[in-house]
């Protein structure tokens, strides 16, 4: 979406996003661990966990898996290569990475398609002529997710080209009066609230184009609003309707909505607070939000 709205701006590489997102992910991970321990860990749970994590038990479980098959090793190698190519396509402004060899025509999607193609070429050595991936296996992939993501980008482009973004942005024009340091937490809060009632992808598709329009009106860097809006939409923690992952957990019957709310509310607060602190500090350094596009 950044590239479609600002084709002349520096692209957001895998490294750039990872450098900003990894510290945030760590904060949320440890916050979730602490919340779960406080809410659900009883006095005897430590003994049960230590017995399960006993070295002898883990060793026996590992032996039951057996040695890695050739196909498993190849999948690991291809996935590792994919990550390396993502991280080295565009490293820094001074070190362009291998993507510069193709004059910007090769993106992360190019690498993904190339690695996926290798799955249909490399044999798995189980049966003669059989590859790591064939069409029968490929048909079992969740194509609905791919179509959902594609539809999201199409809707976002429609919101932009139809002028709907300008109309809807007037409903959020109060953000123009918000102090600079309050922009990130407020945008994140709005996005994190909407995402509980629609899927995170739908929220991102709806909110981000509006935030771009508002950023232009406010004469601030678009990423100052886009990043809190996009990441806030992923803070979908306490309602089943928020994301398909929540539905999967809820339909098991072992989790009730009250459990999701009890765990999700403090986790959402931590996420919004952490993002609000990172955006004007680390975000300003990584994305250059203090300057212009």
PDB file of C-alpha atoms in Angstrom, residues 4-293:
ATOM      1  CA  UNK A   4       1.073   2.267  -4.474  1.00  0.00           C
ATOM      2  CA  UNK A   5       0.420   5.600  -2.765  1.00  0.00           C
ATOM      3  CA  UNK A   6       4.017   6.856  -2.746  1.00  0.00           C
ATOM      4  CA  UNK A   7       5.848   5.200  -5.659  1.00  0.00           C
ATOM      5  CA  UNK A   8       8.671   7.766  -5.591  1.00  0.00           C
ATOM      6  CA  UNK A   9       9.407   7.318  -1.872  1.00  0.00           C
ATOM      7  CA  UNK A  10      11.977   4.899  -0.464  1.00  0.00           C
ATOM      8  CA  UNK A  11      10.369   1.447  -0.150  1.00  0.00           C
ATOM      9  CA  UNK A  12       9.884  -0.196   3.238  1.00  0.00           C
ATOM     10  CA  UNK A  13      12.160  -3.229   3.162  1.00  0.00           C
ATOM     11  CA  UNK A  14      11.944  -6.412   5.208  1.00  0.00           C
ATOM     12  CA  UNK A  15      14.926  -5.237   7.267  1.00  0.00           C
ATOM     13  CA  UNK A  16      13.351  -1.870   8.004  1.00  0.00           C
ATOM     14  CA  UNK A  17      10.093  -3.409   9.156  1.00  0.00           C
ATOM     15  CA  UNK A  18      11.875  -6.097  11.177  1.00  0.00           C
ATOM     16  CA  UNK A  19      14.123  -3.549  12.906  1.00  0.00           C
ATOM     17  CA  UNK A  20      11.064  -1.645  14.110  1.00  0.00           C
ATOM     18  CA  UNK A  21       8.664  -4.522  14.677  1.00  0.00           C
ATOM     19  CA  UNK A  22      10.915  -6.990  16.499  1.00  0.00           C
ATOM     20  CA  UNK A  23      11.309  -4.909  19.709  1.00  0.00           C
ATOM     21  CA  UNK A  24       7.546  -4.355  19.740  1.00  0.00           C
ATOM     22  CA  UNK A  25       6.939  -8.084  19.293  1.00  0.00           C
ATOM     23  CA  UNK A  26       9.285  -8.848  22.200  1.00  0.00           C
ATOM     24  CA  UNK A  27       7.443  -6.439  24.488  1.00  0.00           C
ATOM     25  CA  UNK A  28       4.074  -7.969  23.606  1.00  0.00           C
ATOM     26  CA  UNK A  29       5.446 -11.520  23.927  1.00  0.00           C
ATOM     27  CA  UNK A  30       6.773 -11.014  27.456  1.00  0.00           C
ATOM     28  CA  UNK A  31       3.660  -9.050  28.432  1.00  0.00           C
ATOM     29  CA  UNK A  32       1.467 -11.942  27.269  1.00  0.00           C
ATOM     30  CA  UNK A  33       3.623 -14.425  29.179  1.00  0.00           C
ATOM     31  CA  UNK A  34       3.318 -12.340  32.358  1.00  0.00           C
ATOM     32  CA  UNK A  35      -0.454 -11.896  31.947  1.00  0.00           C
ATOM     33  CA  UNK A  36      -1.036 -15.618  31.384  1.00  0.00           C
ATOM     34  CA  UNK A  37       1.110 -16.484  34.408  1.00  0.00           C
ATOM     35  CA  UNK A  38      -0.757 -14.041  36.634  1.00  0.00           C
ATOM     36  CA  UNK A  39      -4.202 -15.151  35.490  1.00  0.00           C
ATOM     37  CA  UNK A  40      -3.891 -18.882  34.960  1.00  0.00           C
ATOM     38  CA  UNK A  41      -0.763 -20.290  36.604  1.00  0.00           C
ATOM     39  CA  UNK A  42      -1.640 -21.956  39.909  1.00  0.00           C
ATOM     40  CA  UNK A  43       0.811 -23.148  42.550  1.00  0.00           C
ATOM     41  CA  UNK A  44       1.009 -26.678  41.146  1.00  0.00           C
ATOM     42  CA  UNK A  45       1.340 -25.684  37.495  1.00  0.00           C
ATOM     43  CA  UNK A  46       5.086 -25.098  37.852  1.00  0.00           C
ATOM     44  CA  UNK A  47       5.667 -28.709  38.897  1.00  0.00           C
ATOM     45  CA  UNK A  48       3.582 -30.024  35.995  1.00  0.00           C
ATOM     46  CA  UNK A  49       5.487 -27.852  33.528  1.00  0.00           C
ATOM     47  CA  UNK A  50       8.893 -28.805  34.918  1.00  0.00           C
ATOM     48  CA  UNK A  51       7.971 -32.495  34.654  1.00  0.00           C
ATOM     49  CA  UNK A  52       6.923 -32.040  31.031  1.00  0.00           C
ATOM     50  CA  UNK A  53      10.105 -30.116  30.208  1.00  0.00           C
ATOM     51  CA  UNK A  54      12.307 -32.758  31.815  1.00  0.00           C
ATOM     52  CA  UNK A  55      15.357 -33.509  29.639  1.00  0.00           C
ATOM     53  CA  UNK A  56      14.639 -37.235  29.547  1.00  0.00           C
ATOM     54  CA  UNK A  57      11.059 -36.615  28.427  1.00  0.00           C
ATOM     55  CA  UNK A  58      12.114 -34.151  25.734  1.00  0.00           C
ATOM     56  CA  UNK A  59      14.823 -36.541  24.533  1.00  0.00           C
ATOM     57  CA  UNK A  60      12.333 -39.392  24.175  1.00  0.00           C
ATOM     58  CA  UNK A  61       9.940 -37.138  22.255  1.00  0.00           C
ATOM     59  CA  UNK A  62      12.787 -36.061  19.974  1.00  0.00           C
ATOM     60  CA  UNK A  63      13.811 -39.664  19.322  1.00  0.00           C
ATOM     61  CA  UNK A  64      10.231 -40.509  18.343  1.00  0.00           C
ATOM     62  CA  UNK A  65      10.447 -37.915  15.561  1.00  0.00           C
ATOM     63  CA  UNK A  66      13.367 -39.715  13.960  1.00  0.00           C
ATOM     64  CA  UNK A  67      15.980 -38.121  11.687  1.00  0.00           C
ATOM     65  CA  UNK A  68      15.019 -35.331   9.296  1.00  0.00           C
ATOM     66  CA  UNK A  69      13.973 -36.559   5.869  1.00  0.00           C
ATOM     67  CA  UNK A  70      15.473 -35.123   2.693  1.00  0.00           C
ATOM     68  CA  UNK A  71      12.254 -33.232   1.938  1.00  0.00           C
ATOM     69  CA  UNK A  72      12.260 -31.644   5.397  1.00  0.00           C
ATOM     70  CA  UNK A  73      15.871 -30.544   4.996  1.00  0.00           C
ATOM     71  CA  UNK A  74      15.123 -29.009   1.606  1.00  0.00           C
ATOM     72  CA  UNK A  75      12.097 -27.133   2.937  1.00  0.00           C
ATOM     73  CA  UNK A  76      14.244 -25.769   5.767  1.00  0.00           C
ATOM     74  CA  UNK A  77      16.951 -24.728   3.300  1.00  0.00           C
ATOM     75  CA  UNK A  78      14.465 -23.033   0.964  1.00  0.00           C
ATOM     76  CA  UNK A  79      12.766 -21.204   3.820  1.00  0.00           C
ATOM     77  CA  UNK A  80      16.140 -20.086   5.199  1.00  0.00           C
ATOM     78  CA  UNK A  81      17.160 -18.845   1.753  1.00  0.00           C
ATOM     79  CA  UNK A  82      13.868 -16.967   1.486  1.00  0.00           C
ATOM     80  CA  UNK A  83      14.512 -15.135   4.769  1.00  0.00           C
ATOM     81  CA  UNK A  84      18.101 -14.284   3.779  1.00  0.00           C
ATOM     82  CA  UNK A  85      17.008 -12.932   0.387  1.00  0.00           C
ATOM     83  CA  UNK A  86      14.263 -10.876   2.025  1.00  0.00           C
ATOM     84  CA  UNK A  87      16.726  -9.375   4.484  1.00  0.00           C
ATOM     85  CA  UNK A  88      19.436  -8.635   1.911  1.00  0.00           C
ATOM     86  CA  UNK A  89      17.301  -7.258  -0.935  1.00  0.00           C
ATOM     87  CA  UNK A  90      17.520  -3.728   0.485  1.00  0.00           C
ATOM     88  CA  UNK A  91      19.818  -3.378   3.488  1.00  0.00           C
ATOM     89  CA  UNK A  92      20.408   0.350   4.116  1.00  0.00           C
ATOM     90  CA  UNK A  93      20.501   3.554   2.088  1.00  0.00           C
ATOM     91  CA  UNK A  94      24.282   3.190   1.804  1.00  0.00           C
ATOM     92  CA  UNK A  95      24.220  -0.575   1.172  1.00  0.00           C
ATOM     93  CA  UNK A  96      21.528  -1.173  -1.469  1.00  0.00           C
ATOM     94  CA  UNK A  97      21.529  -4.997  -1.426  1.00  0.00           C
ATOM     95  CA  UNK A  98      21.019  -7.397  -4.323  1.00  0.00           C
ATOM     96  CA  UNK A  99      17.759  -5.732  -5.356  1.00  0.00           C
ATOM     97  CA  UNK A 100      19.765  -2.873  -6.884  1.00  0.00           C
ATOM     98  CA  UNK A 101      21.009  -5.275  -9.571  1.00  0.00           C
ATOM     99  CA  UNK A 102      17.479  -5.344 -11.027  1.00  0.00           C
ATOM    100  CA  UNK A 103      16.834  -1.578 -10.863  1.00  0.00           C
ATOM    101  CA  UNK A 104      14.084  -1.996  -8.286  1.00  0.00           C
ATOM    102  CA  UNK A 105      12.077  -4.438 -10.424  1.00  0.00           C
ATOM    103  CA  UNK A 106      12.570  -7.339  -7.980  1.00  0.00           C
ATOM    104  CA  UNK A 107      10.601  -7.160  -4.751  1.00  0.00           C
ATOM    105  CA  UNK A 108       9.807  -9.453  -1.835  1.00  0.00           C
ATOM    106  CA  UNK A 109       7.045 -11.033  -3.905  1.00  0.00           C
ATOM    107  CA  UNK A 110       9.572 -11.938  -6.607  1.00  0.00           C
ATOM    108  CA  UNK A 111      11.626 -13.876  -4.061  1.00  0.00           C
ATOM    109  CA  UNK A 112       8.529 -15.628  -2.701  1.00  0.00           C
ATOM    110  CA  UNK A 113       7.424 -16.791  -6.153  1.00  0.00           C
ATOM    111  CA  UNK A 114      10.954 -17.943  -7.005  1.00  0.00           C
ATOM    112  CA  UNK A 115      11.241 -20.040  -3.829  1.00  0.00           C
ATOM    113  CA  UNK A 116       7.736 -21.447  -4.320  1.00  0.00           C
ATOM    114  CA  UNK A 117       8.656 -22.455  -7.876  1.00  0.00           C
ATOM    115  CA  UNK A 118      11.616 -24.449  -6.543  1.00  0.00           C
ATOM    116  CA  UNK A 119       9.178 -26.576  -4.532  1.00  0.00           C
ATOM    117  CA  UNK A 120       7.699 -27.841  -7.803  1.00  0.00           C
ATOM    118  CA  UNK A 121      11.151 -28.608  -9.250  1.00  0.00           C
ATOM    119  CA  UNK A 122      13.155 -30.266  -6.444  1.00  0.00           C
ATOM    120  CA  UNK A 123      12.406 -34.004  -5.957  1.00  0.00           C
ATOM    121  CA  UNK A 124      11.532 -35.302  -2.502  1.00  0.00           C
ATOM    122  CA  UNK A 125      13.343 -38.639  -3.047  1.00  0.00           C
ATOM    123  CA  UNK A 126      10.397 -40.652  -1.709  1.00  0.00           C
ATOM    124  CA  UNK A 127       9.036 -41.793  -5.034  1.00  0.00           C
ATOM    125  CA  UNK A 128      10.530 -41.479  -8.479  1.00  0.00           C
ATOM    126  CA  UNK A 129       9.364 -38.276 -10.163  1.00  0.00           C
ATOM    127  CA  UNK A 130       7.649 -36.907  -7.061  1.00  0.00           C
ATOM    128  CA  UNK A 131       8.484 -33.311  -6.116  1.00  0.00           C
ATOM    129  CA  UNK A 132       8.424 -31.426  -2.829  1.00  0.00           C
ATOM    130  CA  UNK A 133       5.142 -29.872  -3.921  1.00  0.00           C
ATOM    131  CA  UNK A 134       2.570 -30.994  -6.469  1.00  0.00           C
ATOM    132  CA  UNK A 135      -0.795 -29.642  -7.479  1.00  0.00           C
ATOM    133  CA  UNK A 136      -2.756 -32.061  -5.268  1.00  0.00           C
ATOM    134  CA  UNK A 137      -0.949 -30.675  -2.225  1.00  0.00           C
ATOM    135  CA  UNK A 138      -1.161 -27.141  -3.556  1.00  0.00           C
ATOM    136  CA  UNK A 139      -4.955 -27.372  -3.810  1.00  0.00           C
ATOM    137  CA  UNK A 140      -5.116 -27.895  -0.037  1.00  0.00           C
ATOM    138  CA  UNK A 141      -3.535 -24.510   0.642  1.00  0.00           C
ATOM    139  CA  UNK A 142      -5.894 -21.900   2.192  1.00  0.00           C
ATOM    140  CA  UNK A 143      -6.442 -19.963  -1.029  1.00  0.00           C
ATOM    141  CA  UNK A 144      -9.267 -18.054   0.643  1.00  0.00           C
ATOM    142  CA  UNK A 145      -6.636 -16.190   2.673  1.00  0.00           C
ATOM    143  CA  UNK A 146      -4.749 -15.248  -0.497  1.00  0.00           C
ATOM    144  CA  UNK A 147      -7.973 -14.015  -2.101  1.00  0.00           C
ATOM    145  CA  UNK A 148      -8.881 -12.137   1.080  1.00  0.00           C
ATOM    146  CA  UNK A 149      -5.558 -10.298   1.071  1.00  0.00           C
ATOM    147  CA  UNK A 150      -5.838  -9.555  -2.639  1.00  0.00           C
ATOM    148  CA  UNK A 151      -9.374  -8.256  -2.186  1.00  0.00           C
ATOM    149  CA  UNK A 152      -8.117  -6.015   0.599  1.00  0.00           C
ATOM    150  CA  UNK A 153      -5.573  -4.366  -1.681  1.00  0.00           C
ATOM    151  CA  UNK A 154      -8.201  -3.987  -4.418  1.00  0.00           C
ATOM    152  CA  UNK A 155     -10.622  -2.325  -2.003  1.00  0.00           C
ATOM    153  CA  UNK A 156      -7.881  -0.002  -0.767  1.00  0.00           C
ATOM    154  CA  UNK A 157      -7.135   1.060  -4.338  1.00  0.00           C
ATOM    155  CA  UNK A 158     -10.852   1.573  -4.952  1.00  0.00           C
ATOM    156  CA  UNK A 159     -11.159   3.744  -1.852  1.00  0.00           C
ATOM    157  CA  UNK A 160      -8.319   5.886  -3.187  1.00  0.00           C
ATOM    158  CA  UNK A 161      -9.381   6.159  -6.837  1.00  0.00           C
ATOM    159  CA  UNK A 162     -13.086   6.751  -6.140  1.00  0.00           C
ATOM    160  CA  UNK A 163     -12.443   9.657  -3.791  1.00  0.00           C
ATOM    161  CA  UNK A 164     -14.100   7.820  -0.899  1.00  0.00           C
ATOM    162  CA  UNK A 165     -10.957   8.298   1.192  1.00  0.00           C
ATOM    163  CA  UNK A 166     -11.391  12.064   1.091  1.00  0.00           C
ATOM    164  CA  UNK A 167     -15.039  11.799   2.135  1.00  0.00           C
ATOM    165  CA  UNK A 168     -14.434   9.368   5.000  1.00  0.00           C
ATOM    166  CA  UNK A 169     -11.367  11.252   6.214  1.00  0.00           C
ATOM    167  CA  UNK A 170     -13.637  14.131   7.212  1.00  0.00           C
ATOM    168  CA  UNK A 171     -15.025  11.884   9.963  1.00  0.00           C
ATOM    169  CA  UNK A 172     -11.511  11.751  11.416  1.00  0.00           C
ATOM    170  CA  UNK A 173     -10.594  15.378  10.823  1.00  0.00           C
ATOM    171  CA  UNK A 174     -10.452  15.930  14.593  1.00  0.00           C
ATOM    172  CA  UNK A 175      -7.026  14.280  14.432  1.00  0.00           C
ATOM    173  CA  UNK A 176      -5.732  17.481  12.846  1.00  0.00           C
ATOM    174  CA  UNK A 177      -6.021  19.214  16.231  1.00  0.00           C
ATOM    175  CA  UNK A 178      -4.254  16.440  18.145  1.00  0.00           C
ATOM    176  CA  UNK A 179      -0.778  17.221  19.586  1.00  0.00           C
ATOM    177  CA  UNK A 180       2.106  15.635  17.692  1.00  0.00           C
ATOM    178  CA  UNK A 181       3.045  13.107  20.403  1.00  0.00           C
ATOM    179  CA  UNK A 182      -0.585  12.048  20.852  1.00  0.00           C
ATOM    180  CA  UNK A 183      -1.080  11.105  17.191  1.00  0.00           C
ATOM    181  CA  UNK A 184       0.361   7.575  17.409  1.00  0.00           C
ATOM    182  CA  UNK A 185      -1.530   6.423  20.546  1.00  0.00           C
ATOM    183  CA  UNK A 186      -4.834   7.898  19.364  1.00  0.00           C
ATOM    184  CA  UNK A 187      -4.607   6.418  15.861  1.00  0.00           C
ATOM    185  CA  UNK A 188      -3.535   3.067  17.293  1.00  0.00           C
ATOM    186  CA  UNK A 189      -6.441   3.124  19.772  1.00  0.00           C
ATOM    187  CA  UNK A 190      -8.977   3.849  17.025  1.00  0.00           C
ATOM    188  CA  UNK A 191      -7.617   1.106  14.780  1.00  0.00           C
ATOM    189  CA  UNK A 192      -7.326  -1.384  17.661  1.00  0.00           C
ATOM    190  CA  UNK A 193     -10.963  -0.738  18.607  1.00  0.00           C
ATOM    191  CA  UNK A 194     -12.345  -1.127  15.082  1.00  0.00           C
ATOM    192  CA  UNK A 195     -10.429  -4.369  14.513  1.00  0.00           C
ATOM    193  CA  UNK A 196     -12.349  -6.158  17.277  1.00  0.00           C
ATOM    194  CA  UNK A 197     -15.525  -5.980  15.179  1.00  0.00           C
ATOM    195  CA  UNK A 198     -14.044  -6.637  11.732  1.00  0.00           C
ATOM    196  CA  UNK A 199     -11.080  -8.698  10.574  1.00  0.00           C
ATOM    197  CA  UNK A 200      -7.649  -7.115  10.950  1.00  0.00           C
ATOM    198  CA  UNK A 201      -7.144  -7.147   7.181  1.00  0.00           C
ATOM    199  CA  UNK A 202     -10.448  -5.347   6.600  1.00  0.00           C
ATOM    200  CA  UNK A 203      -9.587  -2.781   9.250  1.00  0.00           C
ATOM    201  CA  UNK A 204      -6.214  -2.071   7.678  1.00  0.00           C
ATOM    202  CA  UNK A 205      -7.792  -1.781   4.227  1.00  0.00           C
ATOM    203  CA  UNK A 206     -10.357   0.716   5.491  1.00  0.00           C
ATOM    204  CA  UNK A 207      -8.308   2.783   7.930  1.00  0.00           C
ATOM    205  CA  UNK A 208      -4.906   3.209   6.266  1.00  0.00           C
ATOM    206  CA  UNK A 209      -6.115   5.050   3.114  1.00  0.00           C
ATOM    207  CA  UNK A 210      -8.028   7.451   5.368  1.00  0.00           C
ATOM    208  CA  UNK A 211      -4.960   8.061   7.497  1.00  0.00           C
ATOM    209  CA  UNK A 212      -2.908   8.827   4.384  1.00  0.00           C
ATOM    210  CA  UNK A 213      -5.423  11.485   3.382  1.00  0.00           C
ATOM    211  CA  UNK A 214      -5.424  12.960   6.900  1.00  0.00           C
ATOM    212  CA  UNK A 215      -1.618  12.989   6.980  1.00  0.00           C
ATOM    213  CA  UNK A 216      -1.597  15.033   3.772  1.00  0.00           C
ATOM    214  CA  UNK A 217      -4.025  17.517   5.324  1.00  0.00           C
ATOM    215  CA  UNK A 218      -1.958  17.745   8.518  1.00  0.00           C
ATOM    216  CA  UNK A 219       1.298  18.058   6.530  1.00  0.00           C
ATOM    217  CA  UNK A 220       2.969  15.297   8.560  1.00  0.00           C
ATOM    218  CA  UNK A 221       4.827  12.198   7.408  1.00  0.00           C
ATOM    219  CA  UNK A 222       2.197   9.610   6.306  1.00  0.00           C
ATOM    220  CA  UNK A 223       3.962   6.770   8.150  1.00  0.00           C
ATOM    221  CA  UNK A 224       3.390   8.630  11.407  1.00  0.00           C
ATOM    222  CA  UNK A 225      -0.276   7.688  11.003  1.00  0.00           C
ATOM    223  CA  UNK A 226      -0.050   4.639   8.738  1.00  0.00           C
ATOM    224  CA  UNK A 227       2.145   2.516  11.012  1.00  0.00           C
ATOM    225  CA  UNK A 228       0.077   2.958  14.211  1.00  0.00           C
ATOM    226  CA  UNK A 229      -3.060   2.366  12.149  1.00  0.00           C
ATOM    227  CA  UNK A 230      -1.729  -0.784  10.482  1.00  0.00           C
ATOM    228  CA  UNK A 231      -0.123  -2.288  13.594  1.00  0.00           C
ATOM    229  CA  UNK A 232      -3.045  -1.272  15.802  1.00  0.00           C
ATOM    230  CA  UNK A 233      -5.298  -3.337  13.542  1.00  0.00           C
ATOM    231  CA  UNK A 234      -3.252  -6.400  14.537  1.00  0.00           C
ATOM    232  CA  UNK A 235      -4.038  -5.877  18.237  1.00  0.00           C
ATOM    233  CA  UNK A 236      -7.145  -8.035  17.809  1.00  0.00           C
ATOM    234  CA  UNK A 237      -7.056  -9.880  21.089  1.00  0.00           C
ATOM    235  CA  UNK A 238     -10.398 -10.107  22.840  1.00  0.00           C
ATOM    236  CA  UNK A 239     -13.283 -10.899  20.450  1.00  0.00           C
ATOM    237  CA  UNK A 240     -13.709 -13.927  18.139  1.00  0.00           C
ATOM    238  CA  UNK A 241     -14.739 -11.646  15.264  1.00  0.00           C
ATOM    239  CA  UNK A 242     -11.411  -9.792  15.354  1.00  0.00           C
ATOM    240  CA  UNK A 243      -9.338 -12.290  13.371  1.00  0.00           C
ATOM    241  CA  UNK A 244      -9.664 -15.877  12.069  1.00  0.00           C
ATOM    242  CA  UNK A 245      -7.071 -17.028  14.626  1.00  0.00           C
ATOM    243  CA  UNK A 246      -9.392 -15.978  17.450  1.00  0.00           C
ATOM    244  CA  UNK A 247     -12.244 -17.926  15.879  1.00  0.00           C
ATOM    245  CA  UNK A 248     -10.100 -21.083  15.752  1.00  0.00           C
ATOM    246  CA  UNK A 249      -9.301 -20.823  19.460  1.00  0.00           C
ATOM    247  CA  UNK A 250     -12.864 -19.918  20.421  1.00  0.00           C
ATOM    248  CA  UNK A 251     -14.479 -22.789  18.507  1.00  0.00           C
ATOM    249  CA  UNK A 252     -12.446 -25.379  20.442  1.00  0.00           C
ATOM    250  CA  UNK A 253     -14.854 -24.866  23.332  1.00  0.00           C
ATOM    251  CA  UNK A 254     -12.022 -24.480  25.843  1.00  0.00           C
ATOM    252  CA  UNK A 255     -11.971 -20.676  25.670  1.00  0.00           C
ATOM    253  CA  UNK A 256     -14.844 -18.343  26.531  1.00  0.00           C
ATOM    254  CA  UNK A 257     -15.244 -14.720  25.503  1.00  0.00           C
ATOM    255  CA  UNK A 258     -14.709 -13.602  29.095  1.00  0.00           C
ATOM    256  CA  UNK A 259     -11.312 -15.355  29.067  1.00  0.00           C
ATOM    257  CA  UNK A 260     -10.373 -13.612  25.840  1.00  0.00           C
ATOM    258  CA  UNK A 261     -11.413 -10.214  27.207  1.00  0.00           C
ATOM    259  CA  UNK A 262      -9.663 -10.795  30.530  1.00  0.00           C
ATOM    260  CA  UNK A 263      -6.417 -11.586  28.738  1.00  0.00           C
ATOM    261  CA  UNK A 264      -6.828  -9.335  25.720  1.00  0.00           C
ATOM    262  CA  UNK A 265      -7.620  -5.999  27.379  1.00  0.00           C
ATOM    263  CA  UNK A 266      -4.353  -5.659  29.347  1.00  0.00           C
ATOM    264  CA  UNK A 267      -2.396  -7.013  26.378  1.00  0.00           C
ATOM    265  CA  UNK A 268      -3.989  -4.429  24.081  1.00  0.00           C
ATOM    266  CA  UNK A 269      -3.130  -1.658  26.556  1.00  0.00           C
ATOM    267  CA  UNK A 270       0.491  -2.816  26.675  1.00  0.00           C
ATOM    268  CA  UNK A 271       0.643  -2.993  22.874  1.00  0.00           C
ATOM    269  CA  UNK A 272      -0.754   0.518  22.393  1.00  0.00           C
ATOM    270  CA  UNK A 273       1.555   1.936  25.077  1.00  0.00           C
ATOM    271  CA  UNK A 274       4.628   0.222  23.607  1.00  0.00           C
ATOM    272  CA  UNK A 275       3.823   1.372  20.075  1.00  0.00           C
ATOM    273  CA  UNK A 276       3.193   4.907  21.331  1.00  0.00           C
ATOM    274  CA  UNK A 277       6.678   4.978  22.867  1.00  0.00           C
ATOM    275  CA  UNK A 278       8.446   3.336  19.933  1.00  0.00           C
ATOM    276  CA  UNK A 279       6.859   5.423  17.193  1.00  0.00           C
ATOM    277  CA  UNK A 280       8.389   8.843  18.056  1.00  0.00           C
ATOM    278  CA  UNK A 281      11.721   7.285  19.063  1.00  0.00           C
ATOM    279  CA  UNK A 282      12.740   4.173  17.143  1.00  0.00           C
ATOM    280  CA  UNK A 283      10.147   4.866  14.447  1.00  0.00           C
ATOM    281  CA  UNK A 284      11.539   8.337  13.789  1.00  0.00           C
ATOM    282  CA  UNK A 285      14.999   6.817  13.329  1.00  0.00           C
ATOM    283  CA  UNK A 286      13.958   3.826  11.197  1.00  0.00           C
ATOM    284  CA  UNK A 287      11.298   5.447   9.017  1.00  0.00           C
ATOM    285  CA  UNK A 288      12.422   9.083   9.156  1.00  0.00           C
ATOM    286  CA  UNK A 289       8.984  10.311  10.210  1.00  0.00           C
ATOM    287  CA  UNK A 290      10.417  13.638  11.365  1.00  0.00           C
ATOM    288  CA  UNK A 291      11.106  14.592   7.760  1.00  0.00           C
ATOM    289  CA  UNK A 292       9.137  14.562   4.514  1.00  0.00           C
ATOM    290  CA  UNK A 293       8.322  11.729   2.113  1.00  0.00           C
TER     291      UNK A 293
END
